Amino acid sequence: GLDAAQEELALLRGIAEEAPQPIWTLDARGAVAWANRAYLALSDLVQGGAPGGEAAEGGPGAFWPAAPLFPRPPALAEGEPLTQRLPLHLPGSREPSWYEVTGLRRGAGSLHFAADATAAVRAESARHDLVRALGKTFAHLSTGLAVFDRGRR
């Protein structure tokens, strides 16, 4: 009955709040309406303790309202997720961090999830650089070069 529904609601709220990935909602105007601890901690890091937010009791979310970390997706369809790979510049880092950001519309607002994709982006970049370096190296050889697969093709 009612007790079971309240227990389930408390469980779901706890899961959303304590999830290690940033989760947030935007209202119809694109302002952050709700954010979990991971989002608030990331927002505080990006803001670098800059003034402009209302200080809470410290910890994640010390600066509220949290600034949107990522641009609002152009057009979201109701219940249809849209995933984008987006950069996020953190203070003190030369290279941006990258996130796979998934958003979907819920009524007038939207729900969003982010997963850190920095390692994948850096691995793709390193692979691209290696292929380019090998191409330049082999382009200068005076001897012909052939590459075969396991089937000797």
mmCIF file of C-alpha atoms in Angstrom:
data_model
loop_
_atom_site.group_PDB
_atom_site.id
_atom_site.type_symbol
_atom_site.label_atom_id
_atom_site.label_comp_id
_atom_site.label_asym_id
_atom_site.label_seq_id
_atom_site.Cartn_x
_atom_site.Cartn_y
_atom_site.Cartn_z
ATOM 1 C CA GLY A 1 0.000 0.000 0.000
ATOM 2 C CA LEU A 2 1.035 3.510 0.869
ATOM 3 C CA ASP A 3 4.001 2.413 3.018
ATOM 4 C CA ALA A 4 5.422 0.340 0.154
ATOM 5 C CA ALA A 5 5.042 3.261 -2.264
ATOM 6 C CA GLN A 6 6.770 5.624 0.170
ATOM 7 C CA GLU A 7 9.620 3.123 0.670
ATOM 8 C CA GLU A 8 10.024 2.798 -3.094
ATOM 9 C CA LEU A 9 9.992 6.579 -3.519
ATOM 10 C CA ALA A 10 12.672 6.968 -0.820
ATOM 11 C CA LEU A 11 14.775 4.270 -2.506
ATOM 12 C CA LEU A 12 14.490 5.901 -5.939
ATOM 13 C CA ARG A 13 15.338 9.329 -4.515
ATOM 14 C CA GLY A 14 18.379 7.843 -2.782
ATOM 15 C CA ILE A 15 19.561 6.154 -5.976
ATOM 16 C CA ALA A 16 19.247 9.362 -7.999
ATOM 17 C CA GLU A 17 20.878 11.494 -5.304
ATOM 18 C CA GLU A 18 23.824 9.178 -4.622
ATOM 19 C CA ALA A 19 24.546 7.989 -8.182
ATOM 20 C CA PRO A 20 28.212 8.593 -9.083
ATOM 21 C CA GLN A 21 27.241 10.040 -12.485
ATOM 22 C CA PRO A 22 25.890 13.577 -12.772
ATOM 23 C CA ILE A 23 22.093 13.636 -13.138
ATOM 24 C CA TRP A 24 20.021 16.805 -13.455
ATOM 25 C CA THR A 25 16.770 18.246 -14.721
ATOM 26 C CA LEU A 26 16.172 21.472 -16.611
ATOM 27 C CA ASP A 27 12.959 23.469 -16.451
ATOM 28 C CA ALA A 28 11.160 24.830 -19.522
ATOM 29 C CA ARG A 29 13.521 27.848 -19.620
ATOM 30 C CA GLY A 30 16.658 25.690 -19.517
ATOM 31 C CA ALA A 31 17.584 26.455 -15.892
ATOM 32 C CA VAL A 32 18.748 23.659 -13.584
ATOM 33 C CA ALA A 33 15.691 22.643 -11.562
ATOM 34 C CA TRP A 34 17.247 19.690 -9.686
ATOM 35 C CA ALA A 35 20.677 18.077 -9.573
ATOM 36 C CA ASN A 36 22.206 15.138 -7.725
ATOM 37 C CA ARG A 37 25.374 15.288 -5.595
ATOM 38 C CA ALA A 38 27.697 14.308 -8.459
ATOM 39 C CA TYR A 39 26.377 17.141 -10.645
ATOM 40 C CA LEU A 40 26.611 19.655 -7.797
ATOM 41 C CA ALA A 41 30.190 18.599 -6.982
ATOM 42 C CA LEU A 42 31.173 18.970 -10.650
ATOM 43 C CA SER A 43 29.394 22.336 -10.835
ATOM 44 C CA ASP A 44 31.255 23.552 -7.746
ATOM 45 C CA LEU A 45 34.540 22.404 -9.316
ATOM 46 C CA VAL A 46 33.806 24.239 -12.580
ATOM 47 C CA GLN A 47 32.755 27.383 -10.709
ATOM 48 C CA GLY A 48 35.927 27.076 -8.646
ATOM 49 C CA GLY A 49 34.228 28.573 -5.625
ATOM 50 C CA ALA A 50 33.390 31.709 -7.592
ATOM 51 C CA PRO A 51 30.851 34.016 -6.001
ATOM 52 C CA GLY A 52 27.376 34.246 -7.395
ATOM 53 C CA GLY A 53 25.759 31.264 -5.770
ATOM 54 C CA GLU A 54 24.092 31.049 -2.418
ATOM 55 C CA ALA A 55 26.342 29.153 -0.006
ATOM 56 C CA ALA A 56 24.827 26.066 1.570
ATOM 57 C CA GLU A 57 26.317 24.081 4.460
ATOM 58 C CA GLY A 58 29.411 23.248 2.368
ATOM 59 C CA GLY A 59 29.935 19.998 0.476
ATOM 60 C CA PRO A 60 28.623 19.420 -3.025
ATOM 61 C CA GLY A 61 26.234 22.112 -4.083
ATOM 62 C CA ALA A 62 27.725 24.864 -1.959
ATOM 63 C CA PHE A 63 26.865 27.212 -4.804
ATOM 64 C CA TRP A 64 23.221 27.144 -5.809
ATOM 65 C CA PRO A 65 21.699 27.664 -8.197
ATOM 66 C CA ALA A 66 24.026 25.343 -10.038
ATOM 67 C CA ALA A 67 25.103 26.719 -13.384
ATOM 68 C CA PRO A 68 24.264 24.522 -16.386
ATOM 69 C CA LEU A 69 27.453 22.587 -17.109
ATOM 70 C CA PHE A 70 26.527 21.618 -20.645
ATOM 71 C CA PRO A 71 24.616 23.432 -23.398
ATOM 72 C CA ARG A 72 20.924 22.688 -23.606
ATOM 73 C CA PRO A 73 20.260 20.164 -26.385
ATOM 74 C CA PRO A 74 18.586 21.753 -29.418
ATOM 75 C CA ALA A 75 15.367 19.757 -29.620
ATOM 76 C CA LEU A 76 14.451 16.772 -27.508
ATOM 77 C CA ALA A 77 11.536 14.490 -28.326
ATOM 78 C CA GLU A 78 9.374 13.221 -25.475
ATOM 79 C CA GLY A 79 10.891 10.017 -24.130
ATOM 80 C CA GLU A 80 13.493 9.721 -26.931
ATOM 81 C CA PRO A 81 17.048 10.007 -25.585
ATOM 82 C CA LEU A 82 19.613 12.112 -27.419
ATOM 83 C CA THR A 83 23.279 11.436 -26.608
ATOM 84 C CA GLN A 84 26.069 13.895 -27.377
ATOM 85 C CA ARG A 85 29.783 13.862 -26.557
ATOM 86 C CA LEU A 86 30.539 17.254 -25.016
ATOM 87 C CA PRO A 87 33.684 18.917 -23.593
ATOM 88 C CA LEU A 88 33.841 20.445 -20.126
ATOM 89 C CA HIS A 89 36.719 22.743 -19.197
ATOM 90 C CA LEU A 90 37.832 22.307 -15.594
ATOM 91 C CA PRO A 91 39.910 24.970 -13.850
ATOM 92 C CA GLY A 92 43.616 24.142 -13.912
ATOM 93 C CA SER A 93 43.344 21.593 -16.757
ATOM 94 C CA ARG A 94 44.844 22.290 -20.158
ATOM 95 C CA GLU A 95 42.731 19.656 -21.882
ATOM 96 C CA PRO A 96 38.956 19.482 -21.516
ATOM 97 C CA SER A 97 37.222 16.560 -19.879
ATOM 98 C CA TRP A 98 34.701 14.849 -22.140
ATOM 99 C CA TYR A 99 31.256 13.563 -21.233
ATOM 100 C CA GLU A 100 28.638 11.442 -22.972
ATOM 101 C CA VAL A 101 25.544 13.489 -22.122
ATOM 102 C CA THR A 102 22.124 11.922 -22.608
ATOM 103 C CA GLY A 103 18.999 14.040 -22.410
ATOM 104 C CA LEU A 104 15.318 13.410 -22.892
ATOM 105 C CA ARG A 105 12.296 15.613 -22.643
ATOM 106 C CA ARG A 106 9.870 15.097 -19.782
ATOM 107 C CA GLY A 107 6.857 17.377 -20.103
ATOM 108 C CA ALA A 108 7.980 21.006 -20.331
ATOM 109 C CA GLY A 109 11.425 20.222 -18.903
ATOM 110 C CA SER A 110 14.127 17.638 -19.536
ATOM 111 C CA LEU A 111 16.122 14.960 -17.715
ATOM 112 C CA HIS A 112 19.886 14.541 -18.278
ATOM 113 C CA PHE A 113 22.638 12.050 -17.432
ATOM 114 C CA ALA A 114 26.395 12.400 -17.972
ATOM 115 C CA ALA A 115 29.120 9.750 -18.074
ATOM 116 C CA ASP A 116 32.819 10.621 -18.142
ATOM 117 C CA ALA A 117 34.193 9.756 -21.598
ATOM 118 C CA THR A 118 37.598 11.441 -21.235
ATOM 119 C CA ALA A 119 39.575 8.171 -21.366
ATOM 120 C CA ALA A 120 37.746 7.037 -24.522
ATOM 121 C CA VAL A 121 38.284 10.389 -26.252
ATOM 122 C CA ARG A 122 41.989 10.397 -25.372
ATOM 123 C CA ALA A 123 42.393 6.789 -26.590
ATOM 124 C CA GLU A 124 40.692 7.665 -29.903
ATOM 125 C CA SER A 125 42.955 10.693 -30.267
ATOM 126 C CA ALA A 126 46.078 8.641 -29.520
ATOM 127 C CA ARG A 127 45.036 6.005 -32.091
ATOM 128 C CA HIS A 128 44.426 8.716 -34.697
ATOM 129 C CA ASP A 129 47.840 10.266 -33.970
ATOM 130 C CA LEU A 130 49.537 6.865 -34.266
ATOM 131 C CA VAL A 131 47.889 6.105 -37.610
ATOM 132 C CA ARG A 132 48.897 9.543 -38.912
ATOM 133 C CA ALA A 133 52.506 9.097 -37.699
ATOM 134 C CA LEU A 134 52.740 5.647 -39.290
ATOM 135 C CA GLY A 135 51.360 7.038 -42.545
ATOM 136 C CA LYS A 136 53.998 9.772 -42.609
ATOM 137 C CA THR A 137 56.756 7.277 -41.763
ATOM 138 C CA PHE A 138 55.791 4.757 -44.434
ATOM 139 C CA ALA A 139 55.199 7.457 -47.059
ATOM 140 C CA HIS A 140 58.934 8.227 -47.041
ATOM 141 C CA LEU A 141 60.116 4.635 -47.573
ATOM 142 C CA SER A 142 61.781 3.956 -50.901
ATOM 143 C CA THR A 143 60.807 0.289 -50.663
ATOM 144 C CA GLY A 144 57.295 -0.999 -51.279
ATOM 145 C CA LEU A 145 55.288 -2.071 -48.261
ATOM 146 C CA ALA A 146 52.357 -4.460 -48.083
ATOM 147 C CA VAL A 147 50.229 -5.306 -45.061
ATOM 148 C CA PHE A 148 48.464 -8.682 -44.845
ATOM 149 C CA ASP A 149 45.787 -9.993 -42.511
ATOM 150 C CA ARG A 150 45.823 -13.463 -40.909
ATOM 151 C CA GLY A 151 44.353 -14.958 -44.054
ATOM 152 C CA ARG A 152 47.331 -13.587 -46.024
ATOM 153 C CA ARG A 153 45.061 -11.226 -47.919
#
